[in-house]
GROMACS .gro file of C-alpha atoms in nm:
model
  357
    1MET     CA    1   2.058  -0.276  -0.397
    2LYS     CA    2   2.373  -0.093  -0.495
    3SER     CA    3   2.176   0.183  -0.717
    4ASP     CA    4   1.965   0.262  -0.337
    5ARG     CA    5   2.310   0.252  -0.180
    6LYS     CA    6   2.473   0.500  -0.429
    7SER     CA    7   2.144   0.737  -0.438
    8LYS     CA    8   2.174   0.738  -0.048
    9LEU     CA    9   2.525   0.786  -0.008
   10TYR     CA   10   2.518   1.064  -0.282
   11VAL     CA   11   2.122   1.182  -0.088
   12HIS     CA   12   2.271   1.203   0.254
   13LEU     CA   13   2.691   1.401   0.117
   14LEU     CA   14   2.479   1.633  -0.068
   15PHE     CA   15   2.217   1.700   0.305
   16TRP     CA   16   2.534   1.708   0.481
   17ILE     CA   17   2.770   2.006   0.275
   18LEU     CA   18   2.425   2.247   0.233
   19TYR     CA   19   2.331   2.169   0.576
   20TYR     CA   20   2.677   2.247   0.673
   21ILE     CA   21   2.729   2.563   0.496
   22LEU     CA   22   2.391   2.655   0.612
   23GLU     CA   23   2.483   2.618   1.019
   24VAL     CA   24   2.845   2.795   0.880
   25TYR     CA   25   2.637   3.162   0.853
   26LEU     CA   26   2.396   3.144   1.048
   27ASP     CA   27   2.641   3.088   1.307
   28PHE     CA   28   2.916   3.335   1.161
   29TYR     CA   29   2.666   3.583   1.098
   30TRP     CA   30   2.531   3.564   1.517
   31SER     CA   31   2.892   3.604   1.589
   32ARG     CA   32   2.919   3.942   1.510
   33TYR     CA   33   2.698   4.032   1.778
   34GLN     CA   34   2.869   3.821   2.005
   35PHE     CA   35   3.196   3.920   1.949
   36PRO     CA   36   3.153   4.272   1.794
   37GLY     CA   37   3.538   4.403   1.787
   38GLU     CA   38   3.675   4.098   1.628
   39GLU     CA   39   3.829   4.093   1.243
   40TRP     CA   40   3.548   3.935   1.012
   41GLN     CA   41   3.833   3.649   0.918
   42ILE     CA   42   3.934   3.552   1.224
   43ARG     CA   43   3.531   3.500   1.370
   44LEU     CA   44   3.498   3.275   0.994
   45GLN     CA   45   3.794   3.078   1.106
   46ASN     CA   46   3.633   3.025   1.442
   47THR     CA   47   3.301   2.949   1.290
   48ILE     CA   48   3.459   2.646   1.014
   49VAL     CA   49   3.613   2.515   1.269
   50LEU     CA   50   3.319   2.534   1.604
   51GLU     CA   51   3.083   2.377   1.302
   52LEU     CA   52   3.261   2.100   1.205
   53GLY     CA   53   3.340   1.960   1.544
   54TYR     CA   54   2.933   1.975   1.594
   55LEU     CA   55   2.920   1.755   1.302
   56LEU     CA   56   3.097   1.521   1.455
   57ILE     CA   57   2.798   1.552   1.702
   58LYS     CA   58   2.521   1.587   1.466
   59MET     CA   59   2.585   1.292   1.263
   60PRO     CA   60   2.610   0.970   1.463
   61LEU     CA   61   2.317   1.129   1.638
   62ALA     CA   62   2.181   1.146   1.325
   63TYR     CA   63   2.240   0.800   1.166
   64SER     CA   64   2.156   0.675   1.550
   65LEU     CA   65   1.841   0.741   1.560
   66LEU     CA   66   1.782   0.675   1.157
   67TYR     CA   67   1.910   0.295   1.226
   68VAL     CA   68   1.636   0.305   1.512
   69TYR     CA   69   1.374   0.431   1.318
   70GLU     CA   70   1.432   0.125   1.000
   71LYS     CA   71   1.463  -0.156   1.251
   72THR     CA   72   1.128  -0.239   1.234
   73GLY     CA   73   1.178  -0.450   1.486
   74VAL     CA   74   1.234  -0.254   1.771
   75LYS     CA   75   0.926  -0.199   1.950
   76ARG     CA   76   0.740   0.106   1.980
   77LEU     CA   77   0.820   0.179   2.364
   78ILE     CA   78   1.169   0.019   2.370
   79SER     CA   79   1.245   0.280   2.018
   80TYR     CA   80   1.073   0.576   2.237
   81ILE     CA   81   1.290   0.465   2.513
   82ILE     CA   82   1.627   0.451   2.293
   83TYR     CA   83   1.574   0.745   2.085
   84GLY     CA   84   1.544   0.921   2.460
   85CYS     CA   85   1.884   0.824   2.568
   86ILE     CA   86   2.064   0.867   2.273
   87ILE     CA   87   1.949   1.238   2.242
   88VAL     CA   88   2.036   1.298   2.639
   89ALA     CA   89   2.335   1.143   2.553
   90ALA     CA   90   2.415   1.399   2.271
   91VAL     CA   91   2.303   1.716   2.408
   92LEU     CA   92   2.545   1.630   2.690
   93VAL     CA   93   2.813   1.576   2.477
   94HIS     CA   94   2.726   1.875   2.287
   95ARG     CA   95   2.750   2.080   2.634
   96PHE     CA   96   3.035   1.962   2.695
   97PHE     CA   97   3.150   2.063   2.315
   98THR     CA   98   3.050   2.428   2.358
   99HIS     CA   99   3.144   2.498   2.776
  100PHE     CA  100   3.489   2.321   2.791
  101ILE     CA  101   3.625   2.379   2.388
  102ILE     CA  102   3.414   2.671   2.216
  103TYR     CA  103   3.421   2.921   2.415
  104PRO     CA  104   3.741   2.920   2.629
  105HIS     CA  105   3.953   2.741   2.362
  106ILE     CA  106   3.824   2.939   1.987
  107TYR     CA  107   3.631   3.221   2.128
  108GLY     CA  108   3.829   3.258   2.466
  109VAL     CA  109   3.677   3.349   2.709
  110THR     CA  110   3.393   3.190   2.933
  111GLU     CA  111   3.030   3.059   2.848
  112THR     CA  112   2.781   3.287   3.003
  113LEU     CA  113   2.439   3.357   2.973
  114ASP     CA  114   2.365   3.711   2.930
  115GLY     CA  115   2.729   3.896   2.966
  116LYS     CA  116   2.790   3.854   3.295
  117GLN     CA  117   2.632   3.580   3.545
  118PRO     CA  118   2.833   3.198   3.344
  119SER     CA  119   2.645   2.944   3.242
  120GLY     CA  120   2.739   2.645   3.355
  121LEU     CA  121   2.790   2.307   3.178
  122ILE     CA  122   2.408   2.185   3.272
  123ASN     CA  123   2.147   2.497   3.314
  124GLY     CA  124   1.793   2.462   3.202
  125LEU     CA  125   1.809   2.769   2.941
  126VAL     CA  126   2.112   2.655   2.735
  127ALA     CA  127   2.042   2.297   2.733
  128PHE     CA  128   1.744   2.335   2.570
  129ASN     CA  129   1.888   2.602   2.267
  130SER     CA  130   2.189   2.273   2.269
  131PHE     CA  131   1.878   2.020   2.240
  132MET     CA  132   1.678   2.232   1.968
  133ASP     CA  133   1.968   2.245   1.780
  134LEU     CA  134   2.037   1.859   1.792
  135ILE     CA  135   1.649   1.852   1.741
  136PHE     CA  136   1.628   2.042   1.396
  137MET     CA  137   1.919   1.836   1.225
  138ALA     CA  138   1.770   1.583   1.322
  139GLY     CA  139   1.386   1.666   1.213
  140LEU     CA  140   1.572   1.771   0.806
  141ILE     CA  141   1.804   1.361   0.853
  142PHE     CA  142   1.465   1.222   0.901
  143GLY     CA  143   1.254   1.432   0.626
  144VAL     CA  144   1.545   1.374   0.319
  145GLU     CA  145   1.569   1.006   0.416
  146ILE     CA  146   1.214   0.926   0.417
  147THR     CA  147   1.132   1.183   0.125
  148ARG     CA  148   1.420   0.960  -0.061
  149GLN     CA  149   1.266   0.683   0.046
  150LYS     CA  150   0.965   0.751  -0.108
  151ASN     CA  151   1.060   0.876  -0.408
  152LEU     CA  152   1.253   0.541  -0.410
  153LEU     CA  153   0.905   0.364  -0.373
  154LYS     CA  154   0.730   0.541  -0.635
  155GLU     CA  155   1.021   0.421  -0.867
  156GLN     CA  156   0.982   0.101  -0.825
  157ILE     CA  157   0.625   0.092  -0.832
  158SER     CA  158   0.691   0.321  -1.141
  159LEU     CA  159   0.873  -0.001  -1.266
  160LEU     CA  160   0.669  -0.281  -1.192
  161LYS     CA  161   0.364  -0.149  -1.285
  162ALA     CA  162   0.575  -0.061  -1.682
  163GLU     CA  163   0.723  -0.530  -1.648
  164LYS     CA  164   0.292  -0.552  -1.539
  165LEU     CA  165   0.171  -0.390  -1.810
  166ASP     CA  166   0.406  -0.602  -2.071
  167GLN     CA  167   0.404  -0.896  -2.005
  168GLU     CA  168  -0.012  -0.816  -2.068
  169LEU     CA  169   0.051  -0.653  -2.440
  170THR     CA  170   0.267  -0.899  -2.466
  171MET     CA  171  -0.012  -1.198  -2.408
  172LEU     CA  172  -0.240  -0.961  -2.589
  173LYS     CA  173  -0.085  -1.002  -2.864
  174ALA     CA  174   0.011  -1.393  -2.857
  175GLN     CA  175  -0.370  -1.369  -2.817
  176ILE     CA  176  -0.378  -1.257  -3.214
  177ASN     CA  177  -0.108  -1.411  -3.392
  178PRO     CA  178  -0.163  -1.842  -3.371
  179HIS     CA  179  -0.481  -1.806  -3.520
  180PHE     CA  180  -0.414  -1.664  -3.783
  181LEU     CA  181  -0.104  -1.927  -3.838
  182PHE     CA  182  -0.335  -2.216  -3.806
  183ASN     CA  183  -0.576  -2.046  -4.021
  184THR     CA  184  -0.282  -2.057  -4.318
  185LEU     CA  185  -0.169  -2.333  -4.206
  186ASN     CA  186  -0.489  -2.525  -4.295
  187ASN     CA  187  -0.535  -2.319  -4.634
  188ILE     CA  188  -0.141  -2.412  -4.780
  189TYR     CA  189  -0.253  -2.800  -4.679
  190GLY     CA  190  -0.559  -2.770  -4.886
  191MET     CA  191  -0.402  -2.550  -5.157
  192ALA     CA  192  -0.115  -2.873  -5.149
  193LEU     CA  193  -0.355  -3.097  -5.148
  194LYS     CA  194  -0.504  -2.977  -5.486
  195LYS     CA  195  -0.190  -2.895  -5.593
  196ALA     CA  196  -0.267  -2.528  -5.632
  197ASP     CA  197  -0.031  -2.293  -5.778
  198GLU     CA  198   0.057  -2.011  -5.541
  199THR     CA  199   0.122  -2.240  -5.269
  200PRO     CA  200   0.503  -2.086  -5.275
  201ASP     CA  201   0.395  -1.770  -5.295
  202VAL     CA  202   0.141  -1.791  -5.035
  203ILE     CA  203   0.434  -2.030  -4.829
  204LEU     CA  204   0.678  -1.713  -4.882
  205GLN     CA  205   0.450  -1.449  -4.730
  206LEU     CA  206   0.337  -1.690  -4.458
  207SER     CA  207   0.728  -1.646  -4.395
  208LYS     CA  208   0.852  -1.293  -4.419
  209VAL     CA  209   0.520  -1.243  -4.159
  210MET     CA  210   0.630  -1.469  -3.832
  211ARG     CA  211   1.016  -1.300  -3.972
  212TYR     CA  212   0.806  -0.974  -3.849
  213ASN     CA  213   0.565  -1.129  -3.561
  214ILE     CA  214   0.916  -1.345  -3.427
  215TYR     CA  215   1.222  -1.043  -3.514
  216GLU     CA  216   1.085  -0.747  -3.529
  217ALA     CA  217   0.750  -0.703  -3.374
  218THR     CA  218   0.947  -0.808  -3.045
  219GLU     CA  219   1.093  -0.435  -2.986
  220LYS     CA  220   0.831  -0.175  -2.811
  221TYR     CA  221   0.774   0.047  -3.048
  222ILE     CA  222   0.921  -0.005  -3.460
  223SER     CA  223   0.860   0.278  -3.772
  224ILE     CA  224   0.557   0.279  -3.921
  225ASP     CA  225   0.677   0.202  -4.256
  226LYS     CA  226   0.775  -0.173  -4.136
  227ASP     CA  227   0.422  -0.226  -4.020
  228ILE     CA  228   0.216  -0.124  -4.330
  229GLU     CA  229   0.510  -0.372  -4.508
  230ASN     CA  230   0.399  -0.663  -4.262
  231ILE     CA  231   0.004  -0.590  -4.374
  232LYS     CA  232   0.061  -0.551  -4.725
  233ASP     CA  233   0.217  -0.887  -4.669
  234PHE     CA  234  -0.075  -1.041  -4.471
  235LEU     CA  235  -0.302  -0.861  -4.763
  236GLN     CA  236  -0.076  -1.041  -4.998
  237ILE     CA  237  -0.222  -1.389  -4.833
  238GLN     CA  238  -0.447  -1.290  -4.779
  239GLN     CA  239  -0.652  -1.212  -5.150
  240ILE     CA  240  -0.482  -1.580  -5.228
  241ARG     CA  241  -0.683  -1.802  -4.966
  242HIS     CA  242  -0.995  -1.529  -5.024
  243ARG     CA  243  -1.043  -1.529  -5.431
  244ASP     CA  244  -1.329  -1.272  -5.450
  245LEU     CA  245  -1.162  -1.012  -5.219
  246VAL     CA  246  -1.157  -0.722  -5.311
  247ILE     CA  247  -0.876  -0.513  -5.136
  248ARG     CA  248  -0.866  -0.211  -5.142
  249PHE     CA  249  -0.564  -0.033  -4.964
  250ASN     CA  250  -0.475   0.399  -4.944
  251GLU     CA  251  -0.199   0.503  -4.755
  252GLU     CA  252  -0.022   0.879  -4.715
  253MET     CA  253   0.252   0.935  -4.435
  254ASP     CA  254   0.424   1.198  -4.465
  255ASN     CA  255   0.664   1.069  -4.217
  256PRO     CA  256   0.696   0.662  -4.254
  257SER     CA  257   1.000   0.692  -3.981
  258GLN     CA  258   0.699   0.749  -3.665
  259LYS     CA  259   0.747   0.493  -3.475
  260ILE     CA  260   0.476   0.243  -3.344
  261SER     CA  261   0.399   0.019  -3.152
  262PRO     CA  262   0.458  -0.308  -3.338
  263LEU     CA  263   0.114  -0.508  -3.472
  264ILE     CA  264  -0.112  -0.256  -3.317
  265LEU     CA  265  -0.265  -0.125  -3.686
  266ILE     CA  266  -0.257  -0.462  -3.827
  267GLN     CA  267  -0.533  -0.610  -3.538
  268PHE     CA  268  -0.782  -0.428  -3.691
  269ILE     CA  269  -0.741  -0.622  -4.030
  270GLU     CA  270  -0.721  -0.961  -3.887
  271ASN     CA  271  -1.033  -0.905  -3.653
  272ALA     CA  272  -1.246  -0.765  -4.029
  273PHE     CA  273  -1.124  -1.089  -4.125
  274LYS     CA  274  -1.219  -1.290  -3.910
  275HIS     CA  275  -1.534  -1.170  -3.777
  276GLY     CA  276  -1.658  -1.020  -4.158
  277VAL     CA  277  -1.482  -1.087  -4.416
  278SER     CA  278  -1.413  -1.503  -4.377
  279GLU     CA  279  -1.785  -1.536  -4.311
  280THR     CA  280  -1.901  -1.296  -4.622
  281LEU     CA  281  -2.125  -1.482  -4.879
  282GLY     CA  282  -1.986  -1.401  -5.233
  283GLN     CA  283  -1.815  -1.162  -5.321
  284SER     CA  284  -1.648  -1.001  -5.044
  285PHE     CA  285  -1.460  -0.616  -5.002
  286LEU     CA  286  -1.178  -0.487  -4.787
  287HIS     CA  287  -1.108  -0.064  -4.735
  288ILE     CA  288  -0.824   0.065  -4.628
  289ASP     CA  289  -0.689   0.438  -4.541
  290MET     CA  290  -0.415   0.509  -4.353
  291LYS     CA  291  -0.313   0.906  -4.320
  292LEU     CA  292  -0.031   1.027  -4.061
  293ASN     CA  293   0.035   1.371  -4.137
  294LYS     CA  294   0.237   1.633  -3.862
  295GLY     CA  295   0.209   1.334  -3.621
  296VAL     CA  296  -0.165   1.192  -3.622
  297LEU     CA  297  -0.270   0.918  -3.736
  298HIS     CA  298  -0.549   0.827  -3.876
  299TYR     CA  299  -0.687   0.492  -3.940
  300HIS     CA  300  -1.009   0.418  -4.143
  301ILE     CA  301  -1.100   0.033  -4.214
  302GLU     CA  302  -1.392  -0.051  -4.405
  303ASN     CA  303  -1.489  -0.423  -4.492
  304SER     CA  304  -1.796  -0.641  -4.572
  305LYS     CA  305  -1.999  -0.871  -4.258
  306GLN     CA  306  -2.283  -1.138  -4.278
  307GLU     CA  307  -2.551  -1.056  -4.143
  308LYS     CA  308  -2.661  -1.244  -3.809
  309PRO     CA  309  -2.951  -1.094  -3.579
  310HIS     CA  310  -2.779  -1.157  -3.198
  311GLY     CA  311  -2.426  -1.190  -3.332
  312ASN     CA  312  -2.193  -0.994  -3.148
  313SER     CA  313  -1.809  -1.135  -3.305
  314THR     CA  314  -1.709  -0.833  -3.381
  315LYS     CA  315  -1.677  -0.671  -3.072
  316ILE     CA  316  -1.549  -0.935  -2.883
  317GLY     CA  317  -1.259  -0.961  -3.124
  318LEU     CA  318  -1.209  -0.578  -3.085
  319LYS     CA  319  -1.212  -0.614  -2.706
  320ASN     CA  320  -0.873  -0.692  -2.725
  321ILE     CA  321  -0.774  -0.477  -2.928
  322ARG     CA  322  -0.892  -0.219  -2.653
  323ARG     CA  323  -0.704  -0.321  -2.422
  324GLN     CA  324  -0.385  -0.240  -2.643
  325LEU     CA  325  -0.498   0.086  -2.683
  326GLU     CA  326  -0.536   0.148  -2.361
  327LEU     CA  327  -0.230   0.078  -2.197
  328LEU     CA  328  -0.024   0.213  -2.521
  329TYR     CA  329  -0.229   0.478  -2.630
  330PRO     CA  330  -0.488   0.613  -2.335
  331LYS     CA  331  -0.493   0.875  -2.522
  332HIS     CA  332  -0.644   0.720  -2.849
  333SER     CA  333  -1.001   0.824  -3.037
  334LEU     CA  334  -1.153   0.463  -3.142
  335THR     CA  335  -1.438   0.495  -3.280
  336ALA     CA  336  -1.719   0.079  -3.452
  337GLU     CA  337  -1.981   0.122  -3.625
  338SER     CA  338  -2.184  -0.212  -3.789
  339THR     CA  339  -2.463  -0.228  -4.066
  340ARG     CA  340  -2.646  -0.527  -4.172
  341ASP     CA  341  -2.342  -0.585  -4.455
  342ARG     CA  342  -2.047  -0.409  -4.358
  343TYR     CA  343  -1.841  -0.235  -4.090
  344THR     CA  344  -1.612   0.048  -3.983
  345VAL     CA  345  -1.379   0.150  -3.728
  346ASN     CA  346  -1.208   0.467  -3.703
  347LEU     CA  347  -0.854   0.524  -3.522
  348ILE     CA  348  -0.691   0.836  -3.405
  349ILE     CA  349  -0.307   0.842  -3.276
  350ASP     CA  350  -0.150   1.185  -3.177
  351PHE     CA  351   0.181   1.113  -3.150
  352ASN     CA  352   0.270   1.424  -3.048
  353ASP     CA  353   0.061   1.349  -2.751
  354SER     CA  354   0.312   1.272  -2.416
  355SER     CA  355   0.101   0.997  -2.314
  356CYS     CA  356   0.137   0.783  -2.612
  357PHE     CA  357   0.474   0.670  -2.476
   0.00000   0.00000   0.00000
């Protein structure tokens, strides 16, 4: 609310300054034909004074009309009547100021129509000129205010959309993490029952992964080297859980500080375990190739899987990830290929694309 009022104050202040300068310029230019004998300094001084007087008439008119416009409780017919009354009153004041103050006291002459015939206070032509002058100003201030309100509304809508996307992303990420946590805890429980020597190592790696998820992953963007470190901790846990698993991890980063949304890359690996490696009978494998070159990330994952004639579990697993990529990186490239015994995913993200942020 305060920012809206501040914005309105600045915009309207700028409008009146520019409008006043425009009116001074136009009246000064016109006065050299109306009073050709006067020195330009006197004409400029007179123009500055009379335009200040006109401003004292136009500003109350403008804000009276805006007040009626913004008061939504007023019916349309009644508002039109009020508009008319305000404008008629402003025209009368404008004419009084022009006829009795401007011409006799500033210009030192009687107001006339053609240099000979006196105009009078109420005359159709001069009253119409006053009306057009006031309506021109009212149209400008209405245009400025309506444009300001529309821009403010766009900003508010953009903020709401951003908040909605952030909430959706948070929910989507939350759908991934519990699955890994519960499975790992179940494995630790089984290892503890067997009194396996690797149990402390798994607990330590799990604590590092959870620390990352609780603290680091709350940021909107983090450096890609931190995300890779979390992936490696995750893989060490999985290597202990799956003794027959063959993991190959290749990385080539020309800019380890490149910003990326946390937990995006690891979800492809989680999906590979959830719907591929964990279901593979016998020896399983997971190959990961990651290359970042000049702001473009190429991410390749290939994992073993058990053939399921009617299964679509991998597609279900990728649905969540696709939605997050659509929200975060609209112009990404993601392809997936499934064969009888393996599943391959290729992801390309161009961080140089401004739409990614």
